[in-house]
Short mmCIF file of C-alpha atoms in Angstrom, two decimals:
data_model
loop_
_atom_site.label_atom_id
_atom_site.label_comp_id
_atom_site.label_asym_id
_atom_site.label_seq_id
_atom_site.Cartn_x
_atom_site.Cartn_y
_atom_site.Cartn_z
CA UNK A 85 42.25 -68.68 -57.65
CA UNK A 86 40.73 -69.75 -54.36
CA UNK A 87 39.57 -66.27 -53.19
CA UNK A 88 36.94 -64.06 -54.74
CA UNK A 89 34.75 -61.10 -53.82
CA UNK A 90 31.62 -63.15 -54.46
CA UNK A 91 30.77 -66.77 -55.22
CA UNK A 92 27.53 -67.60 -57.07
CA UNK A 93 26.23 -71.12 -56.69
CA UNK A 94 24.33 -72.22 -59.81
CA UNK A 95 24.82 -71.23 -63.45
CA UNK A 96 21.16 -70.95 -64.38
CA UNK A 97 20.05 -67.69 -65.92
CA UNK A 98 19.41 -66.04 -62.55
CA UNK A 99 22.85 -67.01 -61.25
CA UNK A 100 24.49 -65.71 -64.41
CA UNK A 101 22.44 -62.47 -64.23
CA UNK A 102 23.54 -61.95 -60.63
CA UNK A 103 27.17 -62.71 -61.52
CA UNK A 104 27.18 -60.35 -64.48
CA UNK A 105 25.69 -57.49 -62.47
CA UNK A 106 28.15 -58.01 -59.61
CA UNK A 107 31.10 -58.16 -62.01
CA UNK A 108 29.95 -54.98 -63.75
CA UNK A 109 29.88 -53.43 -60.29
CA UNK A 110 33.58 -54.14 -59.86
CA UNK A 111 33.48 -57.46 -57.95
CA UNK A 112 35.61 -60.52 -58.76
CA UNK A 113 32.99 -63.21 -59.22
CA UNK A 114 33.17 -67.00 -59.48
CA UNK A 115 30.16 -69.07 -60.61
CA UNK A 116 30.09 -72.72 -59.52
CA UNK A 117 27.87 -75.13 -61.41
CA UNK A 118 27.35 -78.80 -60.44
CA UNK A 119 26.39 -79.86 -63.98
CA UNK A 120 28.92 -80.21 -66.76
CA UNK A 121 27.56 -77.19 -68.61
CA UNK A 122 25.84 -73.90 -67.60
CA UNK A 123 22.25 -72.97 -68.27
CA UNK A 124 20.27 -74.55 -65.45
CA UNK A 125 16.82 -75.59 -66.59
CA UNK A 126 17.66 -74.11 -70.03
CA UNK A 127 20.28 -76.84 -70.59
CA UNK A 128 19.48 -78.80 -73.70
CA UNK A 129 19.71 -82.58 -74.01
CA UNK A 130 19.59 -85.22 -76.72
CA UNK A 131 16.47 -87.29 -76.01
CA UNK A 132 16.73 -89.47 -79.14
CA UNK A 133 19.54 -90.04 -81.66
CA UNK A 134 19.82 -86.82 -83.65
CA UNK A 135 16.95 -85.09 -81.78
CA UNK A 136 17.53 -82.47 -79.08
CA UNK A 137 15.39 -80.63 -76.57
CA UNK A 138 16.39 -77.07 -75.72
CA UNK A 139 15.41 -77.49 -72.04
CA UNK A 140 12.30 -76.99 -69.94
CA UNK A 141 11.29 -73.63 -71.39
CA UNK A 142 10.16 -73.35 -74.99
CA UNK A 143 9.12 -69.70 -75.07
CA UNK A 144 10.32 -66.37 -73.65
CA UNK A 145 7.55 -64.18 -72.29
CA UNK A 146 8.93 -62.26 -69.33
CA UNK A 147 12.60 -61.47 -69.99
CA UNK A 148 13.07 -58.14 -68.27
CA UNK A 149 14.21 -55.46 -70.71
CA UNK A 150 16.22 -53.53 -68.11
CA UNK A 151 18.04 -56.69 -67.02
CA UNK A 152 18.87 -57.49 -70.65
CA UNK A 153 20.17 -53.98 -71.33
CA UNK A 154 22.14 -53.73 -68.10
CA UNK A 155 24.10 -56.99 -68.43
CA UNK A 156 24.42 -56.75 -72.26
CA UNK A 157 22.42 -59.85 -73.06
CA UNK A 158 22.28 -59.28 -76.80
CA UNK A 159 19.31 -61.56 -77.65
CA UNK A 160 17.48 -60.81 -80.88
CA UNK A 161 14.13 -61.81 -82.29
CA UNK A 162 11.94 -60.01 -79.74
CA UNK A 163 10.50 -57.90 -82.56
CA UNK A 164 8.65 -60.96 -83.85
CA UNK A 165 5.89 -61.73 -81.40
CA UNK A 166 4.38 -65.19 -81.74
CA UNK A 167 0.63 -65.93 -81.72
CA UNK A 168 -1.25 -68.19 -79.39
CA UNK A 169 -3.78 -70.54 -80.99
CA UNK A 170 -6.38 -72.33 -78.84
CA UNK A 171 -7.61 -75.66 -80.29
CA UNK A 172 -10.61 -77.45 -78.77
CA UNK A 173 -10.46 -80.59 -80.90
CA UNK A 174 -13.47 -79.72 -83.05
CA UNK A 175 -11.47 -78.07 -85.82
CA UNK A 176 -12.21 -74.61 -84.40
CA UNK A 177 -9.26 -72.34 -83.79
CA UNK A 178 -9.12 -69.11 -81.78
CA UNK A 179 -5.89 -67.16 -82.39
CA UNK A 180 -4.48 -64.36 -80.29
CA UNK A 181 -2.18 -62.14 -82.32
CA UNK A 182 0.35 -59.62 -81.01
CA UNK A 183 0.87 -59.24 -77.28
CA UNK A 184 -1.65 -61.51 -75.60
CA UNK A 185 -4.49 -60.90 -78.01
CA UNK A 186 -4.11 -57.40 -79.30
CA UNK A 187 -6.16 -58.93 -82.08
CA UNK A 188 -8.33 -62.03 -81.78
CA UNK A 189 -9.47 -64.22 -84.68
CA UNK A 190 -11.95 -67.07 -84.58
CA UNK A 191 -14.65 -65.51 -82.41
CA UNK A 192 -17.52 -63.11 -83.03
CA UNK A 193 -16.76 -59.38 -83.12
CA UNK A 194 -18.68 -58.90 -79.84
CA UNK A 195 -16.62 -61.58 -78.10
CA UNK A 196 -13.37 -60.12 -79.45
CA UNK A 197 -14.42 -56.71 -78.05
CA UNK A 198 -15.23 -58.28 -74.67
CA UNK A 199 -11.83 -59.97 -74.59
CA UNK A 200 -10.17 -56.63 -75.43
CA UNK A 201 -11.96 -54.99 -72.52
CA UNK A 202 -10.91 -57.74 -70.12
CA UNK A 203 -7.36 -57.72 -71.46
CA UNK A 204 -7.10 -53.98 -70.90
CA UNK A 205 -8.34 -54.31 -67.33
CA UNK A 206 -6.04 -57.24 -66.51
CA UNK A 207 -2.96 -55.55 -67.94
CA UNK A 208 -3.67 -52.39 -65.96
CA UNK A 209 -4.12 -54.35 -62.76
CA UNK A 210 -0.97 -56.39 -63.43
CA UNK A 211 0.94 -53.13 -64.00
CA UNK A 212 0.15 -52.14 -60.38
CA UNK A 213 1.88 -55.31 -59.17
CA UNK A 214 4.66 -54.98 -61.75
CA UNK A 215 5.97 -51.90 -59.91
CA UNK A 216 7.27 -54.22 -57.18
CA UNK A 217 9.23 -56.53 -59.47
CA UNK A 218 12.50 -54.63 -60.00
CA UNK A 219 13.29 -54.10 -56.36
CA UNK A 220 13.37 -56.13 -53.14
CA UNK A 221 9.90 -56.67 -51.70
CA UNK A 222 8.89 -54.24 -48.93
CA UNK A 223 10.13 -55.31 -45.49
CA UNK A 224 7.46 -55.19 -42.83
CA UNK A 225 8.36 -52.73 -40.12
CA UNK A 226 11.31 -51.18 -41.97
CA UNK A 227 9.77 -49.48 -45.01
CA UNK A 228 12.35 -47.50 -46.96
CA UNK A 229 11.87 -44.37 -49.02
CA UNK A 230 12.01 -46.60 -52.11
CA UNK A 231 9.22 -48.78 -50.69
CA UNK A 232 7.12 -45.74 -49.94
CA UNK A 233 7.76 -44.39 -53.46
CA UNK A 234 6.64 -47.69 -54.99
CA UNK A 235 3.48 -47.77 -52.87
CA UNK A 236 2.77 -44.16 -53.74
CA UNK A 237 3.21 -44.86 -57.41
CA UNK A 238 0.84 -47.82 -57.23
CA UNK A 239 -1.71 -45.75 -55.39
CA UNK A 240 -1.47 -42.87 -57.87
CA UNK A 241 -1.87 -45.31 -60.71
CA UNK A 242 -5.17 -46.50 -59.19
CA UNK A 243 -6.32 -42.97 -58.46
CA UNK A 244 -5.73 -41.83 -62.01
CA UNK A 245 -7.98 -44.61 -63.25
CA UNK A 246 -10.78 -43.53 -61.00
CA UNK A 247 -12.57 -44.86 -57.95
CA UNK A 248 -14.41 -47.55 -59.88
CA UNK A 249 -11.21 -49.12 -61.24
CA UNK A 250 -9.61 -48.99 -57.79
CA UNK A 251 -12.53 -50.84 -56.27
CA UNK A 252 -12.47 -53.39 -59.08
CA UNK A 253 -8.78 -54.05 -58.52
CA UNK A 254 -9.33 -54.71 -54.84
CA UNK A 255 -12.36 -56.88 -55.64
CA UNK A 256 -10.57 -58.98 -58.22
CA UNK A 257 -7.12 -59.30 -56.64
CA UNK A 258 -7.77 -62.54 -54.73
CA UNK A 259 -10.59 -63.89 -56.92
CA UNK A 260 -10.47 -67.05 -58.99
CA UNK A 261 -9.91 -66.80 -62.71
CA UNK A 262 -13.01 -68.83 -63.61
CA UNK A 263 -15.40 -66.30 -62.16
CA UNK A 264 -13.63 -63.41 -63.90
CA UNK A 265 -13.74 -65.24 -67.22
CA UNK A 266 -17.46 -65.81 -66.79
CA UNK A 267 -18.03 -62.13 -66.04
CA UNK A 268 -16.59 -60.96 -69.30
CA UNK A 269 -16.62 -63.81 -71.84
CA UNK A 270 -18.92 -66.36 -73.42
CA UNK A 271 -16.49 -68.29 -75.64
CA UNK A 272 -15.33 -71.53 -74.02
CA UNK A 273 -11.95 -71.53 -75.78
CA UNK A 274 -11.02 -68.08 -74.52
CA UNK A 275 -12.19 -68.97 -71.03
CA UNK A 276 -10.13 -72.16 -71.20
CA UNK A 277 -7.03 -70.23 -72.27
CA UNK A 278 -7.29 -67.80 -69.34
CA UNK A 279 -7.82 -70.73 -66.94
CA UNK A 280 -4.80 -72.54 -68.36
CA UNK A 281 -2.49 -69.54 -68.29
CA UNK A 282 -3.51 -68.66 -64.71
CA UNK A 283 -2.70 -72.13 -63.39
CA UNK A 284 0.25 -73.35 -65.52
CA UNK A 285 2.94 -74.55 -63.15
CA UNK A 286 0.86 -73.83 -60.05
CA UNK A 287 -1.04 -76.29 -57.82
CA UNK A 288 -4.39 -74.64 -58.34
CA UNK A 289 -7.41 -75.07 -60.53
CA UNK A 290 -9.25 -72.18 -62.15
CA UNK A 291 -11.91 -72.23 -59.42
CA UNK A 292 -9.36 -72.14 -56.61
CA UNK A 293 -9.39 -68.88 -54.65
CA UNK A 294 -6.57 -66.51 -55.71
CA UNK A 295 -5.96 -68.30 -59.02
CA UNK A 296 -6.25 -65.00 -60.85
CA UNK A 297 -2.85 -64.12 -59.36
CA UNK A 298 -1.22 -66.55 -61.74
CA UNK A 299 -2.58 -64.64 -64.74
CA UNK A 300 -1.50 -61.34 -63.22
CA UNK A 301 2.00 -62.82 -62.88
CA UNK A 302 1.96 -63.88 -66.53
CA UNK A 303 0.90 -60.35 -67.51
CA UNK A 304 3.67 -58.63 -65.53
CA UNK A 305 5.98 -59.94 -68.23
CA UNK A 306 6.55 -58.14 -71.49
CA UNK A 307 8.53 -58.40 -74.69
CA UNK A 308 10.09 -55.23 -76.10
CA UNK A 309 7.68 -53.20 -73.96
CA UNK A 310 4.57 -55.07 -75.13
CA UNK A 311 2.80 -56.67 -72.14
CA UNK A 312 1.99 -60.35 -72.54
CA UNK A 313 4.13 -60.82 -75.63
CA UNK A 314 6.09 -63.99 -76.33
CA UNK A 315 8.91 -64.90 -78.68
CA UNK A 316 11.58 -67.41 -79.51
CA UNK A 317 15.00 -65.76 -79.97
CA UNK A 318 16.90 -65.98 -83.20
CA UNK A 319 18.64 -69.34 -83.09
CA UNK A 320 16.00 -70.93 -80.92
CA UNK A 321 15.72 -71.33 -77.16
CA UNK A 322 19.24 -72.78 -76.98
CA UNK A 323 20.55 -69.26 -77.64
CA UNK A 324 19.12 -67.97 -74.31
CA UNK A 325 21.54 -69.84 -72.02
CA UNK A 326 24.52 -69.04 -74.24
CA UNK A 327 23.55 -65.33 -74.25
CA UNK A 328 23.58 -65.25 -70.41
CA UNK A 329 26.94 -67.07 -70.38
CA UNK A 330 28.46 -64.61 -72.86
CA UNK A 331 27.16 -61.64 -70.87
CA UNK A 332 28.69 -63.01 -67.66
CA UNK A 333 32.03 -63.87 -69.21
CA UNK A 334 32.23 -60.52 -70.97
CA UNK A 335 31.77 -58.82 -67.58
CA UNK A 336 34.77 -60.83 -66.27
CA UNK A 337 32.96 -63.64 -64.46
CA UNK A 338 34.79 -66.96 -64.01
CA UNK A 339 32.45 -69.93 -64.60
CA UNK A 340 33.46 -73.43 -63.44
CA UNK A 341 31.20 -76.34 -64.37
CA UNK A 342 31.26 -79.89 -62.97
CA UNK A 343 32.01 -78.29 -59.57
CA UNK A 344 29.32 -79.28 -57.04
CA UNK A 345 29.35 -77.36 -53.79
CA UNK A 346 29.38 -79.59 -50.73
CA UNK A 347 28.92 -76.98 -48.02
CA UNK A 348 28.51 -73.25 -47.52
CA UNK A 349 30.98 -72.08 -44.88
CA UNK A 350 29.23 -70.27 -42.02
CA UNK A 351 30.41 -69.53 -38.52
CA UNK A 352 28.62 -67.49 -35.88
CA UNK A 353 26.10 -66.23 -38.39
CA UNK A 354 28.56 -65.15 -41.07
CA UNK A 355 29.57 -66.85 -44.31
CA UNK A 356 33.15 -66.99 -45.59
CA UNK A 357 32.90 -69.08 -48.72
CA UNK A 358 32.25 -72.64 -49.77
CA UNK A 359 33.74 -76.12 -49.62
CA UNK A 360 33.51 -78.21 -52.77
CA UNK A 361 32.53 -81.87 -52.58
CA UNK A 362 36.14 -82.78 -53.30
CA UNK A 363 37.20 -80.80 -50.19
CA UNK A 364 38.56 -77.73 -51.96
CA UNK A 365 37.84 -74.54 -50.04
CA UNK A 366 37.10 -71.29 -51.86
CA UNK A 367 36.68 -68.13 -49.85
CA UNK A 368 34.55 -65.04 -50.44
CA UNK A 369 32.77 -62.60 -48.13
CA UNK A 370 29.63 -62.89 -50.24
CA UNK A 371 27.94 -66.12 -51.35
CA UNK A 372 24.96 -65.90 -53.66
CA UNK A 373 22.82 -69.04 -53.85
CA UNK A 374 21.05 -69.20 -57.19
CA UNK A 375 19.68 -72.68 -56.49
CA UNK A 376 16.54 -73.84 -54.70
CA UNK A 377 16.18 -72.32 -51.17
CA UNK A 378 15.54 -75.78 -49.70
CA UNK A 379 18.74 -77.14 -51.20
CA UNK A 380 20.58 -74.13 -49.84
CA UNK A 381 19.42 -74.32 -46.24
CA UNK A 382 18.58 -78.00 -45.78
CA UNK A 383 21.68 -79.44 -47.45
CA UNK A 384 24.44 -76.87 -47.75
CA UNK A 385 24.22 -74.80 -44.54
CA UNK A 386 24.60 -76.09 -41.01
CA UNK A 387 21.06 -75.85 -39.54
CA UNK A 388 22.52 -74.54 -36.28
CA UNK A 389 23.60 -71.39 -38.15
CA UNK A 390 20.08 -70.56 -39.37
CA UNK A 391 17.87 -71.21 -36.39
CA UNK A 392 15.12 -73.75 -35.74
CA UNK A 393 12.21 -71.46 -36.74
CA UNK A 394 13.80 -70.47 -40.00
CA UNK A 395 14.63 -74.07 -40.95
CA UNK A 396 11.05 -75.08 -40.16
CA UNK A 397 9.72 -72.36 -42.50
CA UNK A 398 12.05 -73.53 -45.30
CA UNK A 399 10.98 -77.16 -44.83
CA UNK A 400 7.35 -76.07 -45.08
CA UNK A 401 7.74 -74.39 -48.48
CA UNK A 402 5.33 -75.88 -50.97
CA UNK A 403 7.40 -76.85 -53.97
CA UNK A 404 6.00 -79.94 -55.62
CA UNK A 405 5.64 -79.69 -59.39
CA UNK A 406 2.46 -80.43 -61.24
CA UNK A 407 3.58 -80.29 -64.88
CA UNK A 408 5.14 -82.93 -67.14
CA UNK A 409 7.44 -82.00 -70.04
CA UNK A 410 6.99 -83.95 -73.27
CA UNK A 411 9.52 -84.03 -76.10
CA UNK A 412 8.61 -85.83 -79.31
CA UNK A 413 10.90 -86.70 -82.19
CA UNK A 414 8.82 -86.67 -85.35
CA UNK A 415 9.66 -87.57 -88.94
CA UNK A 416 7.57 -84.67 -90.26
CA UNK A 417 5.77 -81.51 -89.16
CA UNK A 418 2.45 -82.41 -87.55
CA UNK A 419 -0.82 -81.11 -88.96
CA UNK A 420 -3.09 -79.82 -86.16
CA UNK A 421 -6.73 -79.56 -87.16
CA UNK A 422 -7.71 -75.92 -87.51
CA UNK A 423 -4.15 -74.57 -87.16
CA UNK A 424 -2.97 -72.33 -89.99
CA UNK A 425 0.52 -72.79 -91.41
CA UNK A 426 1.41 -69.25 -90.24
CA UNK A 427 0.54 -70.15 -86.62
CA UNK A 428 2.77 -73.25 -86.50
CA UNK A 429 5.70 -71.19 -85.21
CA UNK A 430 3.65 -69.93 -82.23
CA UNK A 431 2.15 -71.38 -79.11
CA UNK A 432 -0.63 -73.95 -79.38
CA UNK A 433 -2.89 -74.53 -76.38
CA UNK A 434 -5.01 -77.63 -76.38
CA UNK A 435 -7.99 -76.86 -74.15
CA UNK A 436 -11.78 -76.95 -74.62
CA UNK A 437 -12.97 -74.91 -71.68
CA UNK A 438 -12.21 -73.75 -68.15
CA UNK A 439 -14.23 -76.73 -66.93
CA UNK A 440 -11.74 -79.06 -68.63
CA UNK A 441 -8.87 -77.34 -66.78
CA UNK A 442 -10.75 -77.68 -63.46
CA UNK A 443 -11.56 -81.33 -64.12
CA UNK A 444 -7.95 -82.00 -65.09
CA UNK A 445 -6.80 -80.49 -61.78
CA UNK A 446 -9.13 -82.46 -59.55
CA UNK A 447 -7.23 -85.82 -59.63
CA UNK A 448 -3.93 -84.01 -58.84
CA UNK A 449 -5.32 -83.10 -55.43
CA UNK A 450 -5.39 -86.80 -54.61
CA UNK A 451 -2.09 -87.85 -56.18
CA UNK A 452 -3.41 -88.93 -59.57
CA UNK A 453 -2.73 -87.61 -63.05
CA UNK A 454 -5.41 -86.25 -65.36
CA UNK A 455 -7.13 -88.61 -67.76
CA UNK A 456 -8.02 -85.60 -69.93
CA UNK A 457 -4.98 -83.31 -69.72
CA UNK A 458 -4.55 -79.78 -71.03
CA UNK A 459 -1.31 -78.69 -72.59
CA UNK A 460 0.82 -76.02 -74.23
CA UNK A 461 2.60 -77.13 -77.40
CA UNK A 462 5.37 -75.66 -79.54
CA UNK A 463 7.41 -76.98 -82.44
CA UNK A 464 10.98 -75.87 -81.50
CA UNK A 465 12.75 -77.19 -84.58
CA UNK A 466 10.89 -74.69 -86.80
CA UNK A 467 12.97 -71.93 -85.08
CA UNK A 468 16.07 -74.06 -84.66
CA UNK A 469 16.49 -76.74 -87.40
CA UNK A 470 19.68 -77.97 -85.70
CA UNK A 471 17.49 -79.77 -83.15
CA UNK A 472 16.58 -82.48 -85.67
CA UNK A 473 17.96 -84.48 -88.59
CA UNK A 474 16.96 -83.21 -92.03
CA UNK A 475 13.23 -83.45 -92.58
CA UNK A 476 12.45 -84.13 -88.94
CA UNK A 477 10.56 -82.06 -86.37
CA UNK A 478 10.51 -81.76 -82.59
CA UNK A 479 7.41 -81.16 -80.50
CA UNK A 480 7.60 -79.75 -76.97
CA UNK A 481 4.64 -79.74 -74.62
CA UNK A 482 3.95 -78.70 -71.01
CA UNK A 483 1.22 -81.01 -69.76
CA UNK A 484 -1.07 -80.48 -66.79
CA UNK A 485 -1.70 -82.05 -64.36
CA UNK A 486 1.04 -84.49 -63.31
CA UNK A 487 1.56 -84.44 -59.52
CA UNK A 488 5.02 -84.95 -58.11
CA UNK A 489 3.80 -87.50 -55.59
CA UNK A 490 1.83 -89.84 -57.80
CA UNK A 491 -0.11 -92.32 -55.69
CA UNK A 492 0.79 -95.26 -57.95
CA UNK A 493 4.42 -94.05 -58.40
CA UNK A 494 5.81 -92.70 -61.66
CA UNK A 495 7.59 -95.89 -62.65
CA UNK A 496 4.15 -97.36 -63.16
CA UNK A 497 2.38 -94.13 -64.02
CA UNK A 498 4.75 -92.67 -66.67
CA UNK A 499 3.87 -95.08 -69.55
CA UNK A 500 0.15 -94.84 -68.72
CA UNK A 501 0.24 -91.03 -68.70
CA UNK A 502 2.34 -90.90 -71.87
CA UNK A 503 -0.28 -93.02 -73.62
CA UNK A 504 -3.01 -90.56 -72.58
CA UNK A 505 -0.93 -87.57 -73.73
CA UNK A 506 -0.22 -89.13 -77.13
CA UNK A 507 -3.91 -90.03 -77.55
CA UNK A 508 -4.79 -86.38 -76.77
CA UNK A 509 -2.34 -85.17 -79.43
CA UNK A 510 -3.72 -87.68 -81.93
CA UNK A 511 -7.21 -86.22 -81.53
CA UNK A 512 -5.87 -82.76 -82.33
CA UNK A 513 -3.31 -83.78 -84.96
CA UNK A 514 -4.59 -86.95 -86.67
CA UNK A 515 -1.77 -89.14 -87.85
CA UNK A 516 0.84 -87.74 -85.48
CA UNK A 517 1.25 -91.11 -83.76
CA UNK A 518 2.56 -92.69 -86.95
CA UNK A 519 5.23 -90.00 -87.29
CA UNK A 520 6.62 -90.42 -83.77
CA UNK A 521 10.25 -91.58 -83.86
CA UNK A 522 10.80 -91.28 -80.11
CA UNK A 523 9.02 -89.83 -77.08
CA UNK A 524 10.42 -88.54 -73.83
CA UNK A 525 8.08 -87.66 -70.95
CA UNK A 526 9.71 -85.95 -67.97
CA UNK A 527 7.51 -86.07 -64.90
CA UNK A 528 8.25 -83.72 -61.95
CA UNK A 529 10.33 -86.55 -60.45
CA UNK A 530 12.46 -86.68 -63.62
CA UNK A 531 12.74 -82.89 -63.73
CA UNK A 532 13.93 -82.94 -60.14
CA UNK A 533 16.64 -85.47 -60.98
CA UNK A 534 17.76 -83.86 -64.26
CA UNK A 535 17.93 -80.27 -63.06
CA UNK A 536 18.40 -80.58 -59.27
CA UNK A 537 15.01 -78.96 -58.72
CA UNK A 538 13.42 -80.16 -55.47
CA UNK A 539 9.90 -81.36 -56.21
CA UNK A 540 10.43 -80.74 -59.96
CA UNK A 541 8.93 -77.27 -59.56
CA UNK A 542 10.38 -74.77 -62.06
CA UNK A 543 9.34 -71.79 -59.92
CA UNK A 544 11.32 -73.19 -56.94
CA UNK A 545 8.12 -72.87 -54.92
CA UNK A 546 4.43 -72.22 -55.43
CA UNK A 547 3.39 -68.87 -56.90
CA UNK A 548 0.56 -68.35 -54.46
CA UNK A 549 -0.37 -65.44 -52.19
CA UNK A 550 1.38 -66.88 -49.12
CA UNK A 551 4.64 -67.46 -51.03
CA UNK A 552 4.98 -64.15 -52.86
CA UNK A 553 6.48 -60.71 -52.09
CA UNK A 554 7.32 -60.47 -48.35
CA UNK A 555 6.89 -64.23 -48.00
CA UNK A 556 9.12 -65.41 -50.90
CA UNK A 557 10.59 -67.78 -50.01
CA UNK A 558 9.96 -66.96 -46.32
CA UNK A 559 9.55 -63.71 -44.44
CA UNK A 560 13.04 -63.99 -42.89
CA UNK A 561 14.71 -64.19 -46.33
CA UNK A 562 12.34 -62.27 -48.58
CA UNK A 563 14.73 -59.42 -49.37
CA UNK A 564 17.52 -61.62 -50.81
CA UNK A 565 19.53 -61.35 -47.57
CA UNK A 566 19.22 -64.35 -45.23
CA UNK A 567 19.73 -64.92 -41.48
CA UNK A 568 23.39 -65.66 -42.32
CA UNK A 569 25.35 -62.47 -43.01
CA UNK A 570 26.90 -62.47 -46.47
CA UNK A 571 24.63 -65.23 -47.81
CA UNK A 572 21.99 -64.15 -50.34
CA UNK A 573 19.28 -65.88 -52.36
CA UNK A 574 18.96 -65.28 -56.10
CA UNK A 575 16.99 -68.14 -57.68
CA UNK A 576 13.40 -68.34 -58.86
CA UNK A 577 12.59 -69.17 -55.21
CA UNK A 578 13.36 -65.55 -54.38
CA UNK A 579 11.30 -62.48 -55.29
CA UNK A 580 9.62 -62.07 -57.77
CA UNK A 581 9.55 -65.75 -58.86
CA UNK A 582 10.09 -68.03 -61.82
CA UNK A 583 10.16 -67.67 -65.60
CA UNK A 584 13.02 -66.44 -67.72
CA UNK A 585 13.22 -62.88 -66.40
CA UNK A 586 16.62 -62.61 -64.74
CA UNK A 587 15.04 -60.46 -62.07
CA UNK A 588 15.70 -62.57 -58.92
CA UNK A 589 19.42 -62.67 -59.72
CA UNK A 590 19.71 -59.11 -60.94
CA UNK A 591 17.72 -57.70 -58.01
CA UNK A 592 19.86 -59.66 -55.52
CA UNK A 593 23.09 -58.37 -57.09
CA UNK A 594 21.91 -54.77 -57.00
CA UNK A 595 20.91 -55.25 -53.36
CA UNK A 596 24.41 -56.51 -52.55
CA UNK A 597 26.10 -53.70 -54.44
CA UNK A 598 23.99 -51.13 -52.61
CA UNK A 599 25.25 -52.39 -49.31
CA UNK A 600 22.00 -54.10 -48.47
CA UNK A 601 19.91 -50.95 -48.65
CA UNK A 602 16.30 -51.54 -49.83
#
């Protein structure tokens, strides 16, 4: 077939969510994927003989329950929430159990109570922002009844909590996470965890203004209705991509891989389909771009169709990654000092304090990597033994900070940074170096090349105040529709942002099916 009701570009989870929702709405949908298999950044790869990585993500912490139900995702395992253990290198461990620390071990009772109070406040405040996630962001000057209802609900939520909580929300909204941590906590490990979680994947340090927004975003996610929860699905992270593929195919979606789009057809402000790189033309009145907004408008659409001002705003999007992805092939399970055997399946955060996070960020501002990095570690093969040969183990780590534009260049910088990262792991897990069979460090430049992500930024753009809600990715395309009629955005670069939620794609599809009504 060369004619469809809708074409979706990109078979990442957002593209597949959009396709499934459109197909369930009665549309004939084709998904075109440039890579040889679907999954986007969740595509796995063999990084050493017999050892596989399941992709960039190694945990699920914001998969939207309504999206999963609506498209029939069918993932299991969300009833087993994983702990987070903070290790500072001294042998001390602080463990958060349940959904983001419903119970905290490793600190004094008074500190645990203080963390509970802060957690309760942050989750409430994040819930105000969460009301805006499952719908297009409000459009300035054309507020709909739905927008007014959402604003009213947010306001009533604040009123019910009392004047004091309302004032505190407005006070804290654009603050930095370091100051908030100092207000409530005394334990350096807990402060370091909040600082790390608020800035992971974002070009900010904990003392940067508005850095608390990153933690709010983290806490707008939930697992099985439990805010801040995290899990690995049954079968490991590799099962996530396949679940989205099955949901789309069951809805009747056609998925074609190894099919790079060369151009989006647009004439006089209206799209009519796409042209493949091999010259094949496929027509559709609706084209949904579930790839990076900059790729869409700077490479696939004739700039004359979009307008000079719009193209300038797309070029100015800040989308340079700051995180490196480490995959280690090990001949045995590593032994982290202070980590209990029960916590090995969970998330391990190697951080001493919020000051360490700030100090790690400082070099990135000047194009240098951190000499004392902070990182999030998991052991994926414990959930999915198929990732390794018998007796082996894989380690996955997200390491901050590793700027996309390294002053010395990553060809020179990669081995030097890998050495620092392995030395950091050795301090926390003595003897791990001797068990390393192979190591793969993907810098933002490598992530860009492997997953077609401009700047190697998994959020497809910074999650900062000026690139959220009505400004995501730009004000002229913040509601999924674009200046080109029939062309819509549905990637992590659209509202509400990145992470495995499915919301950008699902929201975009619902917007299309509603006839573009907010």
